[in-house]
Amino acid sequence: MTPLDGIAVALYFVVIVGVGVWQRRRTAATLEAHFLGERRISWPLLALSGAISNFDLTGTMWIVSVLYTLGVQAWWQQWMWGVALPAFGLAYMAKWVRRSAATTGAEWMITRFGDDAAGRAARYAYASVAVLFTAGSVAYALQGMIKFSDYFFKEEIAPATWSYLESIVGISPSVFVSLAVLGVTAAYVIAGGLYSVVATDVVQALVLTTSALIIAVIAYMHATPQLMAERVPTDFADLTPMWRLTGWRLAERPDLAPFGWFVIAWVGKGFLTNAGGPAQIYDFQRYLAARSPRDACKLAAAWPFFLAPRWAMTMGIVLLALTNRTPTNDPEQIMPAILRDFLPAGVRGFVLAGLVAAFMTTLAATINSGAAYLAMDLYIPLVRSATSRTPMLAVSGAATLAIVVLGAVAGVYSSSIDVIWNWLQMSFVSGLVIPNCLRWYWWRLNGWGYAAGVLTGSISSLLWLLAPSPGDYYAFLGIAACTAIASVVASLLTAATPRVVLVSFYETVRPFGFWRPIARESRKSHLGLCTAEPGVALTLFNLFVGICGVTALYLLPMYLVGRWHVEAVTCGVVFVVVICVLRYSWWPMLPADTPLTASEHRV
C-alpha cells in the first residue's frame, strides 16, 4: 500500500472508534435497552444497519468466488443463507416477530411455550445453538479477514520483513491484524450496545456504498464489449437453473455436477429458513428493536435497497478478474487480488477501508446479538442476577468477550471460508429450520418438541462432519428429516403447551397455519381480531411478489455492470411492477402504527 492508502485506512479507524465512544453516552441502564436501543431507533436506520450487517467482507469474498466459478447461476446458491428474507419480513414475518415483544429470539420461546419447564427447555436450547452459531459466524468472518490480509499484505511486504514480524508477534501478521480489528469491534460493541452498532453502521454504510459504486464504475468502464466477448463466457449471465453443469462451469466446480439437486436443496432450505423466522441472528434483533409492528414491516421492505450496491460490487470484481485474467488458484482470493493489482492509490485505501468496514459491521451485529442470547437467555435466567445497572452491563461485557474469544479461536484454526459457511448453512442451520417453522404454524409443537428437534439437529450436524465427502443436499435432507421426526414425536409424547399460553400467543401474534383449535378458544377470534389482517391468500401473494422484487433488485445492478442490457431492462421492469402491485396489495394492509411494549404481552 502507498502512504495515501495507509492514511485512508487510519482515518477510517479514528472516525469509527470515535463514533463508538461518542455513543457510549447513550448506554442504557437495562440490558433490554442496551440490546434493543430502547426501541427508539427509527426503522430506516434499523433497515440500514441490518443490511450493512449482511454486507460482510468474508461473505463478499465467497460470493465473488462462486460468481467467478458459476456465473449468474450462483444466484441459486444464495438461497441457502436466506437471501429472500426481506420478502418474508414485509409480507408477514416482521410483524409477527415484533408483536411478540420479546428481547431476544430465545426469550420469544417463553411467549410461545410458556414459562414452565418445557418453555425454559426451548429457550435454553435455542440460546445455546444461537451462541454456537454466533461463534461460528465470528470464526467465518475472521477466516475471511485472515485470508484477505494474508494475500493483500503479504504481497506488499518483503518476505524477510514478513518473517521478522511473524517472529515478533508469534503468529502470522495477517492473524494479528485480523484479531486487532476484532478487538476494536468488540470494544465499541461493549461500550454502547445497539446504539453504537447502528451509529457505526451509518458511517460504514457510507464508506461501503461508495466503495461498491467505485468498483462497479471502474469495472463497467474497463470491461468493454470487446473484452467481454473475448474473455467472458457467452452464457455467463444465464439465470435459468441447469440440471447438470457442463462446459466451463463443470471444469471449475466438478463437485457441483448434479447442479439441479443442489438448487432444490438450496432453495428448499432457504425457503424453510425464512418461513421459520429471520435467517440471521441479528435480523431477529432488528425486528424486535422496531418501534411497532408497522415499522418492522417497513424496515423489512427497505432492507434490500441498502444491500443492492453489494451485488454491483461483486459482479464488478468478477468481471475485472475475468477480463484481466487474474492469476489465482484460489477463487476466494480474487477480491484481494483485484484490489491490490488494479485499483489506483488512494482509491485502493478508501476501498480497503470500506471492506474493513464490512468486516466490522458484520462482527458488531453478530457479537451484539450473540452476547444478548448469552446474557439474557442463559446467564440471567439461570443465575437470577439483580437488575441494577452495574452488574447488568458487566454481564453484557463478559458475554461479548466470551463470544469474541470462542469465535477467534475457531477462526484462527479454520482453513477455508467455503467449508465453514457450507457447514454452518447446510448442516448446522438445517437442524433448526423444521423446529423454527413448526413453532409458528403448528399449535401442537411444545417446548419439549422444539428442544428435542434443535438438539437433535445440532448433534446430527456435528456427526455429519465425520461423513466422507457428504453433499450439501444429502446433509440438508438427512438432518432436516431427523429434526422433524424428533420434534413431532417429542411433542406428541408430552403434554401440550397450556391453552392459556397458546391463546395468548395466538391473540398477540395472530399467526396463520394449523391453529384452528386455538382459534376456537380465542374470544377475540370471534370478535374480529383478524379482520384487519390480510387473508392468507393475499399474504402469500405479497410474499411471491416480494421475492420477485428482491430478486430483480439484486440482479439489476449485476446485469448493468456486465452490460447485459436486455436482462437489466427485464429486471427493472419487474421491479417497477412489483412496487406498483405492493402499493395496493401490501401498503394499505400494514398494521396500525401503535408501539408495543414487552409488558403488554407477558404470558
Coordinates of C-alpha atoms in Angstrom, one line a residue:
M1 CA 0.0 0.0 0.0
T2 CA 1.0 3.6 -0.6
P3 CA 1.2 6.2 2.3
L4 CA -2.1 7.6 0.9
D5 CA -3.8 4.2 1.3
G6 CA -2.5 4.0 4.8
I7 CA -3.8 7.4 5.7
A8 CA -7.3 6.5 4.4
V9 CA -7.4 3.3 6.5
A10 CA -6.1 5.1 9.6
L11 CA -8.6 8.0 9.2
Y12 CA -11.4 5.5 8.9
F13 CA -10.4 3.8 12.2
V14 CA -10.2 7.1 14.0
V15 CA -13.7 8.1 12.8
I16 CA -15.3 4.7 13.6
V17 CA -13.8 4.4 17.1
G18 CA -14.8 8.0 17.8
V19 CA -18.4 7.3 16.8
G20 CA -18.5 4.3 19.1
V21 CA -17.1 6.2 22.0
W22 CA -19.5 9.1 21.4
Q23 CA -22.4 6.7 21.5
R24 CA -21.3 5.4 24.9
R25 CA -23.2 8.4 26.4
R26 CA -26.4 6.7 25.3
T27 CA -25.6 3.4 27.0
A28 CA -28.8 2.3 28.8
A29 CA -29.3 1.1 32.4
T30 CA -31.0 -2.1 31.4
L31 CA -30.0 -5.0 29.1
E32 CA -33.2 -4.7 27.1
A33 CA -32.4 -1.1 26.3
H34 CA -28.7 -2.0 25.7
F35 CA -29.5 -4.7 23.2
L36 CA -32.6 -3.1 21.5
G37 CA -31.8 0.6 21.7
E38 CA -34.9 1.2 23.9
R39 CA -36.9 0.6 20.8
R40 CA -36.5 4.2 19.8
I41 CA -34.3 3.8 16.7
S42 CA -36.1 4.7 13.5
W43 CA -37.0 2.0 11.0
P44 CA -34.8 3.4 8.2
L45 CA -31.7 3.2 10.4
L46 CA -32.6 -0.3 11.6
A47 CA -33.0 -1.3 8.0
L48 CA -29.7 0.3 7.0
S49 CA -28.0 -1.4 10.0
G50 CA -29.3 -4.8 9.2
A51 CA -28.5 -4.6 5.5
I52 CA -25.0 -3.3 6.1
S53 CA -24.5 -6.1 8.7
N54 CA -25.2 -8.5 5.8
F55 CA -22.6 -6.7 3.7
D56 CA -19.6 -8.5 5.2
L57 CA -16.1 -8.9 3.9
T58 CA -16.0 -12.7 4.1
G59 CA -19.4 -13.2 2.5
T60 CA -18.5 -10.8 -0.3
M61 CA -15.3 -12.8 -1.0
W62 CA -17.4 -16.0 -1.0
I63 CA -20.0 -14.5 -3.4
V64 CA -17.2 -13.3 -5.7
S65 CA -15.7 -16.9 -5.7
V66 CA -19.0 -18.6 -6.6
L67 CA -19.9 -16.0 -9.2
Y68 CA -16.4 -16.5 -10.8
T69 CA -16.9 -20.2 -11.0
L70 CA -20.6 -20.5 -11.8
G71 CA -21.6 -17.1 -13.4
V72 CA -25.1 -15.8 -12.5
Q73 CA -26.1 -19.4 -11.8
A74 CA -24.5 -18.7 -8.4
W75 CA -27.7 -16.8 -7.6
W76 CA -29.4 -20.1 -6.7
Q77 CA -26.7 -20.8 -4.1
Q78 CA -27.5 -17.6 -2.3
W79 CA -30.9 -19.0 -1.4
M80 CA -29.2 -21.3 1.2
W81 CA -28.5 -18.3 3.6
G82 CA -31.9 -16.7 3.2
V83 CA -31.4 -14.0 0.5
A84 CA -35.2 -13.6 0.2
L85 CA -35.7 -12.8 3.9
P86 CA -36.9 -9.2 3.2
A87 CA -39.8 -10.6 1.2
F88 CA -40.9 -12.8 4.1
G89 CA -40.5 -9.9 6.5
L90 CA -42.6 -7.4 4.6
A91 CA -45.3 -10.0 3.9
Y92 CA -45.9 -11.1 7.5
M93 CA -42.9 -12.3 9.5
A94 CA -41.6 -8.9 10.6
K95 CA -44.9 -8.0 12.3
W96 CA -45.2 -11.5 13.9
V97 CA -41.7 -11.1 15.4
R98 CA -42.3 -7.6 16.7
R99 CA -45.7 -8.4 18.2
S100 CA -44.1 -11.0 20.5
A101 CA -42.4 -8.0 22.2
A102 CA -39.5 -10.2 23.4
T103 CA -35.9 -9.1 23.9
T104 CA -34.3 -12.0 22.1
G105 CA -35.3 -14.9 19.9
A106 CA -34.8 -17.2 22.8
E107 CA -36.9 -15.2 25.2
W108 CA -39.6 -15.4 22.5
M109 CA -39.8 -19.1 23.4
I110 CA -41.4 -18.1 26.7
T111 CA -44.1 -16.2 24.8
R112 CA -44.8 -19.2 22.6
F113 CA -44.3 -22.1 25.0
G114 CA -44.9 -20.6 28.4
D115 CA -42.6 -20.0 31.5
D116 CA -42.6 -23.6 32.6
A117 CA -40.1 -26.4 32.3
A118 CA -40.9 -27.0 28.6
G119 CA -40.8 -23.4 27.7
R120 CA -37.5 -22.9 29.5
A121 CA -36.1 -26.0 27.8
A122 CA -36.9 -24.5 24.4
R123 CA -35.4 -21.1 25.5
Y124 CA -32.2 -22.7 26.7
A125 CA -31.9 -24.9 23.6
Y126 CA -32.4 -22.0 21.2
A127 CA -30.0 -19.8 23.1
S128 CA -27.3 -22.5 23.2
V129 CA -27.4 -23.1 19.5
A130 CA -27.6 -19.3 18.8
V131 CA -24.4 -18.8 20.8
L132 CA -22.7 -21.6 18.9
F133 CA -23.9 -20.2 15.6
T134 CA -22.7 -16.8 16.6
A135 CA -19.3 -18.1 17.5
G136 CA -19.2 -19.9 14.2
S137 CA -20.2 -16.8 12.3
V138 CA -17.4 -14.9 14.1
A139 CA -15.0 -17.6 13.0
Y140 CA -16.2 -17.5 9.5
A141 CA -15.8 -13.7 9.3
L142 CA -12.4 -13.8 10.9
Q143 CA -11.2 -16.5 8.5
G144 CA -12.1 -14.3 5.6
M145 CA -10.2 -11.3 7.1
I146 CA -7.2 -13.5 7.7
K147 CA -7.2 -14.8 4.1
F148 CA -7.7 -11.3 2.8
S149 CA -4.9 -9.9 4.9
D150 CA -2.6 -12.7 4.1
Y151 CA -2.9 -12.2 0.3
F152 CA -3.2 -8.4 0.3
F153 CA -0.5 -7.5 2.8
K154 CA 1.9 -10.4 2.1
E155 CA 2.4 -9.3 -1.4
E156 CA 3.1 -5.7 -0.2
I157 CA 5.7 -6.7 2.3
A158 CA 9.1 -8.2 1.6
P159 CA 9.4 -11.9 2.6
A160 CA 12.1 -11.1 5.1
T161 CA 10.1 -8.4 6.8
W162 CA 7.0 -10.7 6.9
S163 CA 9.1 -13.4 8.6
Y164 CA 10.5 -10.9 11.1
L165 CA 7.1 -9.6 12.0
E166 CA 5.9 -13.2 12.5
S167 CA 8.8 -13.9 14.8
I168 CA 7.9 -10.9 17.0
V169 CA 4.2 -11.5 17.5
G170 CA 4.4 -15.3 17.5
I171 CA 1.6 -15.6 14.9
S172 CA 1.4 -14.5 11.3
P173 CA 0.9 -10.8 10.8
S174 CA -2.4 -11.4 8.9
V175 CA -3.8 -13.2 12.0
F176 CA -2.5 -10.4 14.3
V177 CA -4.1 -7.7 12.1
S178 CA -7.4 -9.6 12.0
L179 CA -7.5 -10.1 15.7
A180 CA -6.7 -6.4 16.3
V181 CA -9.7 -5.4 14.1
L182 CA -11.8 -7.9 16.0
G183 CA -10.7 -6.4 19.3
V184 CA -11.6 -2.8 18.2
T185 CA -15.1 -4.0 17.1
A186 CA -15.7 -5.8 20.4
A187 CA -14.7 -2.6 22.3
Y188 CA -17.3 -0.4 20.7
V189 CA -20.0 -3.1 21.0
I190 CA -19.3 -3.3 24.7
A191 CA -19.3 0.4 25.0
G192 CA -22.6 1.3 23.6
G193 CA -24.7 -1.8 22.6
L194 CA -27.1 -1.5 19.8
Y195 CA -26.8 2.3 19.7
S196 CA -23.1 2.1 18.9
V197 CA -23.7 -0.7 16.4
V198 CA -26.3 1.3 14.5
A199 CA -24.3 4.6 14.7
T200 CA -21.2 3.0 13.3
D201 CA -23.2 1.1 10.7
V202 CA -24.3 4.5 9.3
V203 CA -20.7 5.6 8.9
Q204 CA -19.7 2.3 7.5
A205 CA -22.7 2.2 5.1
L206 CA -21.4 5.5 3.5
V207 CA -18.0 4.0 3.1
L208 CA -19.2 0.6 1.8
T209 CA -21.7 2.0 -0.6
T210 CA -19.2 4.5 -2.1
S211 CA -16.6 1.7 -2.4
A212 CA -19.1 -0.6 -4.1
L213 CA -20.1 2.1 -6.6
I214 CA -16.4 2.9 -7.3
I215 CA -15.6 -0.7 -8.1
A216 CA -18.8 -1.1 -10.2
V217 CA -18.0 2.0 -12.3
I218 CA -14.4 1.0 -12.8
A219 CA -15.5 -2.4 -13.9
Y220 CA -18.1 -1.0 -16.3
M221 CA -15.5 1.3 -17.9
H222 CA -12.9 -1.4 -18.2
A223 CA -15.0 -4.4 -19.2
T224 CA -15.6 -3.1 -22.8
P225 CA -17.9 -5.1 -25.1
Q226 CA -14.8 -6.3 -27.0
L227 CA -13.1 -7.7 -23.8
M228 CA -16.4 -9.2 -22.6
A229 CA -16.8 -11.0 -25.9
E230 CA -13.2 -12.3 -25.8
R231 CA -12.9 -13.3 -22.2
V232 CA -16.3 -13.8 -20.6
P233 CA -18.3 -17.0 -21.4
T234 CA -21.3 -16.3 -23.6
D235 CA -23.7 -18.0 -21.1
F236 CA -22.2 -16.3 -18.0
A237 CA -25.4 -14.2 -17.4
D238 CA -27.8 -17.2 -17.8
L239 CA -30.1 -17.4 -14.7
T240 CA -32.1 -20.4 -15.8
P241 CA -31.1 -23.3 -13.4
M242 CA -29.2 -26.1 -15.0
W243 CA -29.9 -29.7 -14.2
R244 CA -26.3 -30.7 -14.7
L245 CA -23.2 -28.5 -15.0
T246 CA -21.5 -28.5 -18.4
G247 CA -18.5 -26.8 -20.1
W248 CA -16.5 -24.3 -18.1
R249 CA -18.8 -24.5 -15.1
L250 CA -18.2 -28.2 -14.7
A251 CA -14.4 -27.6 -15.1
E252 CA -14.5 -25.1 -12.3
R253 CA -16.9 -26.9 -10.0
P254 CA -17.0 -30.6 -10.6
D255 CA -18.2 -31.1 -7.0
L256 CA -21.5 -29.4 -8.1
A257 CA -22.0 -31.5 -11.2
P258 CA -25.6 -32.6 -10.3
F259 CA -26.5 -28.9 -10.0
G260 CA -30.2 -29.4 -10.1
W261 CA -30.2 -31.3 -6.9
F262 CA -28.2 -28.6 -5.2
V263 CA -30.6 -25.9 -6.4
I264 CA -33.5 -27.9 -4.9
A265 CA -31.6 -28.2 -1.6
W266 CA -30.5 -24.5 -1.6
V267 CA -34.0 -23.1 -2.4
G268 CA -35.8 -25.6 -0.1
K269 CA -33.5 -24.8 2.8
G270 CA -33.7 -21.1 2.2
F271 CA -37.5 -21.1 2.0
L272 CA -37.8 -23.1 5.2
T273 CA -35.3 -20.9 6.9
N274 CA -37.1 -17.7 6.0
A275 CA -40.5 -19.2 6.8
G276 CA -39.3 -20.1 10.3
G277 CA -38.2 -16.5 11.1
P278 CA -35.3 -14.3 10.4
A279 CA -32.4 -16.3 9.0
Q280 CA -29.6 -14.4 10.8
I281 CA -29.2 -13.9 14.5
Y282 CA -29.1 -10.1 14.2
D283 CA -32.1 -10.0 11.8
F284 CA -34.4 -11.1 14.6
Q285 CA -32.9 -8.4 16.8
R286 CA -33.6 -5.6 14.3
Y287 CA -37.2 -6.6 14.0
L288 CA -37.6 -6.8 17.8
A289 CA -36.0 -3.3 18.1
A290 CA -38.6 -1.7 15.8
R291 CA -40.9 0.8 17.4
S292 CA -44.1 -1.0 16.2
P293 CA -45.1 -3.9 14.0
R294 CA -45.8 -1.4 11.2
D295 CA -42.2 -0.1 11.5
A296 CA -40.9 -3.7 11.5
C297 CA -42.7 -4.4 8.2
K298 CA -41.3 -1.1 6.7
L299 CA -37.8 -1.9 7.7
A300 CA -38.1 -5.3 6.1
A301 CA -39.2 -3.7 2.8
A302 CA -36.3 -1.1 3.0
W303 CA -33.7 -3.7 3.8
P304 CA -32.8 -4.8 0.2
F305 CA -32.4 -1.2 -1.1
F306 CA -29.4 -0.7 1.2
L307 CA -27.9 -4.0 0.2
A308 CA -28.2 -3.7 -3.6
P309 CA -24.8 -2.0 -4.2
R310 CA -23.1 -5.1 -2.8
W311 CA -24.2 -7.1 -5.9
A312 CA -22.9 -4.4 -8.2
M313 CA -19.6 -4.6 -6.4
T314 CA -19.3 -8.4 -6.6
M315 CA -20.1 -8.5 -10.3
G316 CA -17.6 -5.7 -10.9
I317 CA -14.8 -7.6 -9.1
V318 CA -15.6 -10.8 -11.1
L319 CA -15.6 -9.0 -14.4
L320 CA -12.3 -7.3 -13.6
A321 CA -10.8 -10.7 -12.8
L322 CA -12.1 -12.3 -16.0
T323 CA -11.2 -9.5 -18.3
N324 CA -7.7 -9.2 -16.8
R325 CA -7.2 -12.9 -16.5
T326 CA -6.2 -12.6 -12.9
P327 CA -3.9 -15.5 -12.0
T328 CA -5.0 -17.2 -8.8
N329 CA -5.5 -20.8 -7.7
D330 CA -8.0 -19.9 -5.0
P331 CA -11.2 -18.1 -6.2
E332 CA -11.7 -16.9 -2.6
Q333 CA -8.7 -14.6 -3.1
I334 CA -9.8 -13.0 -6.3
M335 CA -11.1 -9.9 -4.5
P336 CA -7.9 -9.0 -2.7
A337 CA -6.0 -9.7 -5.9
I338 CA -8.1 -7.2 -7.8
L339 CA -7.9 -4.6 -5.1
R340 CA -4.1 -4.9 -4.9
D341 CA -3.3 -5.0 -8.6
F342 CA -6.0 -2.9 -10.2
L343 CA -7.2 0.0 -8.1
P344 CA -5.2 3.2 -8.1
A345 CA -3.5 4.6 -4.9
G346 CA -5.9 6.5 -2.7
V347 CA -8.9 4.7 -4.1
R348 CA -7.4 1.4 -3.0
G349 CA -7.1 2.7 0.5
F350 CA -10.6 4.0 0.5
V351 CA -12.0 0.7 -0.8
L352 CA -9.8 -1.2 1.7
A353 CA -11.3 0.9 4.5
G354 CA -14.8 0.0 3.1
L355 CA -14.0 -3.7 3.3
V356 CA -12.7 -3.4 6.8
A357 CA -16.0 -1.6 7.5
A358 CA -17.8 -4.6 6.0
F359 CA -15.8 -6.9 8.3
M360 CA -16.6 -4.8 11.4
T361 CA -20.3 -4.2 10.7
T362 CA -20.9 -8.0 10.5
L363 CA -18.9 -8.7 13.5
A364 CA -20.5 -5.9 15.5
A365 CA -24.0 -7.1 14.7
T366 CA -23.2 -10.8 15.3
I367 CA -21.3 -10.2 18.5
N368 CA -24.0 -7.9 19.9
S369 CA -26.9 -10.3 19.2
G370 CA -24.9 -13.4 20.4
A371 CA -24.0 -11.6 23.6
A372 CA -27.7 -10.9 24.1
Y373 CA -28.5 -14.6 24.0
L374 CA -25.7 -15.5 26.3
A375 CA -26.6 -12.8 28.8
M376 CA -30.4 -12.6 28.6
D377 CA -31.3 -16.2 27.9
L378 CA -28.6 -18.3 29.7
Y379 CA -26.8 -16.3 32.4
I380 CA -29.7 -14.2 33.9
P381 CA -32.5 -16.8 33.9
L382 CA -30.1 -19.4 35.4
V383 CA -28.3 -17.2 37.9
R384 CA -31.1 -14.7 38.7
S385 CA -28.9 -11.7 38.9
A386 CA -30.1 -8.3 40.1
T387 CA -31.2 -5.8 37.6
S388 CA -29.1 -2.8 38.7
R389 CA -27.0 -1.0 36.0
T390 CA -23.5 -2.1 37.0
P391 CA -23.9 -5.8 37.2
M392 CA -26.1 -6.0 34.1
L393 CA -23.7 -4.0 31.9
A394 CA -20.9 -6.1 33.4
V395 CA -22.8 -9.2 32.3
S396 CA -23.2 -7.9 28.7
G397 CA -19.4 -7.1 28.6
A398 CA -18.5 -10.5 29.8
A399 CA -20.9 -12.2 27.3
T400 CA -19.4 -10.1 24.5
L401 CA -15.9 -11.1 25.4
A402 CA -16.9 -14.8 25.6
I403 CA -18.4 -14.7 22.1
V404 CA -15.3 -13.0 20.7
V405 CA -12.8 -15.4 22.3
L406 CA -14.7 -18.5 21.2
G407 CA -15.1 -17.3 17.7
A408 CA -11.5 -16.1 17.5
V409 CA -10.1 -19.5 18.4
A410 CA -12.3 -21.3 15.9
G411 CA -11.5 -18.7 13.2
V412 CA -7.7 -18.9 13.6
Y413 CA -7.7 -22.7 13.3
S414 CA -10.1 -22.9 10.3
S415 CA -8.8 -23.4 6.8
S416 CA -11.5 -22.3 4.4
I417 CA -14.3 -19.8 4.1
D418 CA -16.4 -22.3 2.0
V419 CA -16.0 -25.1 4.5
I420 CA -17.2 -23.0 7.4
W421 CA -20.0 -21.4 5.5
N422 CA -21.4 -24.6 4.0
W423 CA -21.3 -26.4 7.3
L424 CA -23.0 -23.5 9.1
Q425 CA -25.7 -23.1 6.5
M426 CA -26.4 -26.6 5.1
S427 CA -25.6 -28.7 8.2
F428 CA -25.9 -26.7 11.4
V429 CA -28.8 -24.4 10.3
S430 CA -30.5 -27.3 8.6
G431 CA -31.0 -28.7 12.1
L432 CA -33.0 -25.6 13.1
V433 CA -35.3 -25.0 10.1
I434 CA -38.0 -27.5 10.9
P435 CA -38.5 -26.7 14.6
N436 CA -38.4 -23.0 13.7
C437 CA -41.1 -23.4 11.1
L438 CA -43.3 -25.6 13.3
R439 CA -43.3 -23.1 16.2
W440 CA -45.1 -20.5 14.0
Y441 CA -47.6 -22.7 12.1
W442 CA -48.5 -25.7 14.3
W443 CA -50.1 -25.2 17.7
R444 CA -49.3 -28.7 19.0
L445 CA -45.5 -28.2 18.9
N446 CA -44.5 -27.7 22.6
G447 CA -41.3 -26.7 24.3
W448 CA -40.0 -30.3 24.7
G449 CA -40.6 -30.9 21.0
Y450 CA -38.8 -27.8 20.0
A451 CA -35.8 -28.5 22.3
A452 CA -35.6 -32.1 21.1
G453 CA -35.6 -31.0 17.4
V454 CA -33.0 -28.4 17.9
L455 CA -30.6 -30.6 19.9
T456 CA -31.1 -33.5 17.5
G457 CA -30.2 -31.2 14.6
S458 CA -27.1 -29.8 16.4
I459 CA -25.8 -33.3 17.2
S460 CA -26.6 -34.5 13.7
S461 CA -24.7 -31.6 12.1
L462 CA -21.7 -32.3 14.2
L463 CA -21.8 -36.0 13.3
W464 CA -22.2 -35.1 9.7
L465 CA -18.7 -33.6 9.8
L466 CA -17.4 -37.2 10.1
A467 CA -19.2 -38.4 6.9
P468 CA -16.8 -38.9 3.9
S469 CA -17.4 -36.0 1.4
P470 CA -21.1 -35.5 2.0
G471 CA -23.1 -33.5 -0.5
D472 CA -25.0 -30.4 0.7
Y473 CA -28.3 -31.8 -0.5
Y474 CA -27.8 -35.0 1.4
A475 CA -26.9 -33.1 4.6
F476 CA -29.9 -30.9 4.3
L477 CA -32.4 -33.7 3.7
G478 CA -30.9 -36.0 6.3
I479 CA -30.6 -33.5 9.1
A480 CA -33.9 -31.9 8.4
A481 CA -35.7 -35.3 8.5
C482 CA -34.1 -36.2 11.8
T483 CA -35.2 -32.9 13.4
A484 CA -38.7 -33.2 12.0
I485 CA -39.1 -36.7 13.5
A486 CA -37.6 -35.6 16.8
S487 CA -39.8 -32.5 17.1
V488 CA -43.1 -34.2 16.2
V489 CA -42.5 -37.4 18.3
A490 CA -41.4 -35.5 21.4
S491 CA -44.3 -33.1 21.1
L492 CA -46.9 -35.9 20.8
L493 CA -45.4 -37.9 23.6
T494 CA -45.5 -35.0 26.1
A495 CA -48.3 -32.7 27.3
A496 CA -49.4 -29.8 25.0
T497 CA -48.5 -26.2 25.9
P498 CA -51.1 -24.8 28.3
R499 CA -54.1 -23.5 26.4
V500 CA -53.9 -20.1 28.1
V501 CA -50.4 -19.7 26.7
L502 CA -51.4 -20.7 23.2
V503 CA -54.5 -18.5 23.2
S504 CA -52.4 -15.5 24.4
F505 CA -49.8 -16.2 21.7
Y506 CA -52.5 -16.5 19.1
E507 CA -54.2 -13.3 20.1
T508 CA -50.9 -11.4 20.3
V509 CA -49.0 -12.6 17.2
R510 CA -52.0 -13.6 15.0
P511 CA -50.3 -16.3 13.0
F512 CA -51.9 -18.4 10.3
G513 CA -51.5 -22.1 9.8
F514 CA -52.7 -25.1 11.8
W515 CA -54.2 -23.1 14.7
R516 CA -57.9 -24.0 14.4
P517 CA -58.4 -25.5 17.9
I518 CA -56.8 -22.4 19.5
A519 CA -58.8 -20.0 17.2
R520 CA -62.0 -21.6 18.5
E521 CA -61.0 -20.9 22.1
S522 CA -59.8 -17.4 21.5
R523 CA -62.6 -15.0 22.3
K524 CA -61.0 -12.4 20.0
S525 CA -61.2 -14.8 17.1
H526 CA -65.0 -14.4 17.2
L527 CA -64.8 -10.6 17.7
G528 CA -63.0 -9.7 14.5
L529 CA -59.4 -10.0 15.8
C530 CA -58.1 -10.8 12.4
T531 CA -60.4 -8.7 10.3
A532 CA -57.7 -6.0 9.8
E533 CA -55.2 -8.7 8.8
P534 CA -54.8 -9.6 5.1
G535 CA -56.0 -13.0 4.3
V536 CA -53.6 -15.9 3.9
A537 CA -54.0 -15.9 0.1
L538 CA -53.2 -12.2 -0.1
T539 CA -50.2 -12.6 2.3
L540 CA -48.8 -15.4 0.2
F541 CA -49.4 -13.4 -2.9
N542 CA -47.4 -10.5 -1.4
L543 CA -44.7 -12.9 -0.4
F544 CA -44.4 -14.2 -4.0
V545 CA -44.4 -10.6 -5.4
G546 CA -41.8 -9.6 -2.7
I547 CA -39.5 -12.5 -3.7
C548 CA -39.7 -11.3 -7.4
G549 CA -38.9 -7.8 -6.3
V550 CA -35.9 -8.7 -4.2
T551 CA -34.5 -10.9 -6.9
A552 CA -35.0 -8.2 -9.5
L553 CA -33.4 -5.5 -7.3
Y554 CA -30.3 -7.6 -6.6
L555 CA -29.8 -8.8 -10.2
L556 CA -30.4 -5.4 -11.8
P557 CA -27.1 -3.8 -10.8
M558 CA -25.2 -7.1 -11.6
Y559 CA -26.6 -7.1 -15.2
L560 CA -25.9 -3.3 -15.6
V561 CA -22.3 -3.7 -14.6
G562 CA -21.9 -6.5 -17.1
R563 CA -23.6 -4.6 -19.9
W564 CA -26.3 -7.3 -20.2
H565 CA -28.9 -4.7 -21.1
V566 CA -31.8 -6.9 -22.0
E567 CA -31.6 -8.7 -18.7
A568 CA -31.1 -5.4 -16.9
V569 CA -34.2 -3.9 -18.5
T570 CA -36.2 -7.0 -17.7
C571 CA -35.2 -6.8 -14.0
G572 CA -36.0 -3.1 -14.0
V573 CA -39.5 -3.6 -15.4
V574 CA -40.2 -6.5 -13.0
F575 CA -39.1 -4.3 -10.0
V576 CA -41.3 -1.4 -11.1
V577 CA -44.3 -3.7 -11.5
V578 CA -43.6 -5.2 -8.0
I579 CA -43.6 -1.7 -6.5
C580 CA -46.9 -0.8 -8.1
V581 CA -48.5 -4.1 -7.1
L582 CA -47.4 -3.8 -3.4
R583 CA -48.6 -0.2 -3.3
Y584 CA -52.2 -1.6 -3.5
S585 CA -51.9 -5.1 -2.1
W586 CA -49.5 -4.6 0.8
W587 CA -49.2 -0.9 1.9
P588 CA -53.0 -0.5 2.8
M589 CA -52.9 -3.7 4.9
L590 CA -50.0 -2.7 7.2
P591 CA -50.7 -2.8 10.9
A592 CA -51.7 0.3 12.7
D593 CA -48.8 2.5 13.9
T594 CA -49.2 1.5 17.6
P595 CA -46.0 0.9 19.6
L596 CA -46.0 -2.2 21.7
T597 CA -44.1 -2.9 25.0
A598 CA -42.9 -6.1 26.4
S599 CA -45.1 -5.8 29.5
E600 CA -48.3 -5.8 27.3
H601 CA -47.6 -9.3 26.1
R602 CA -46.2 -11.3 29.0
V603 CA -47.9 -14.6 29.5

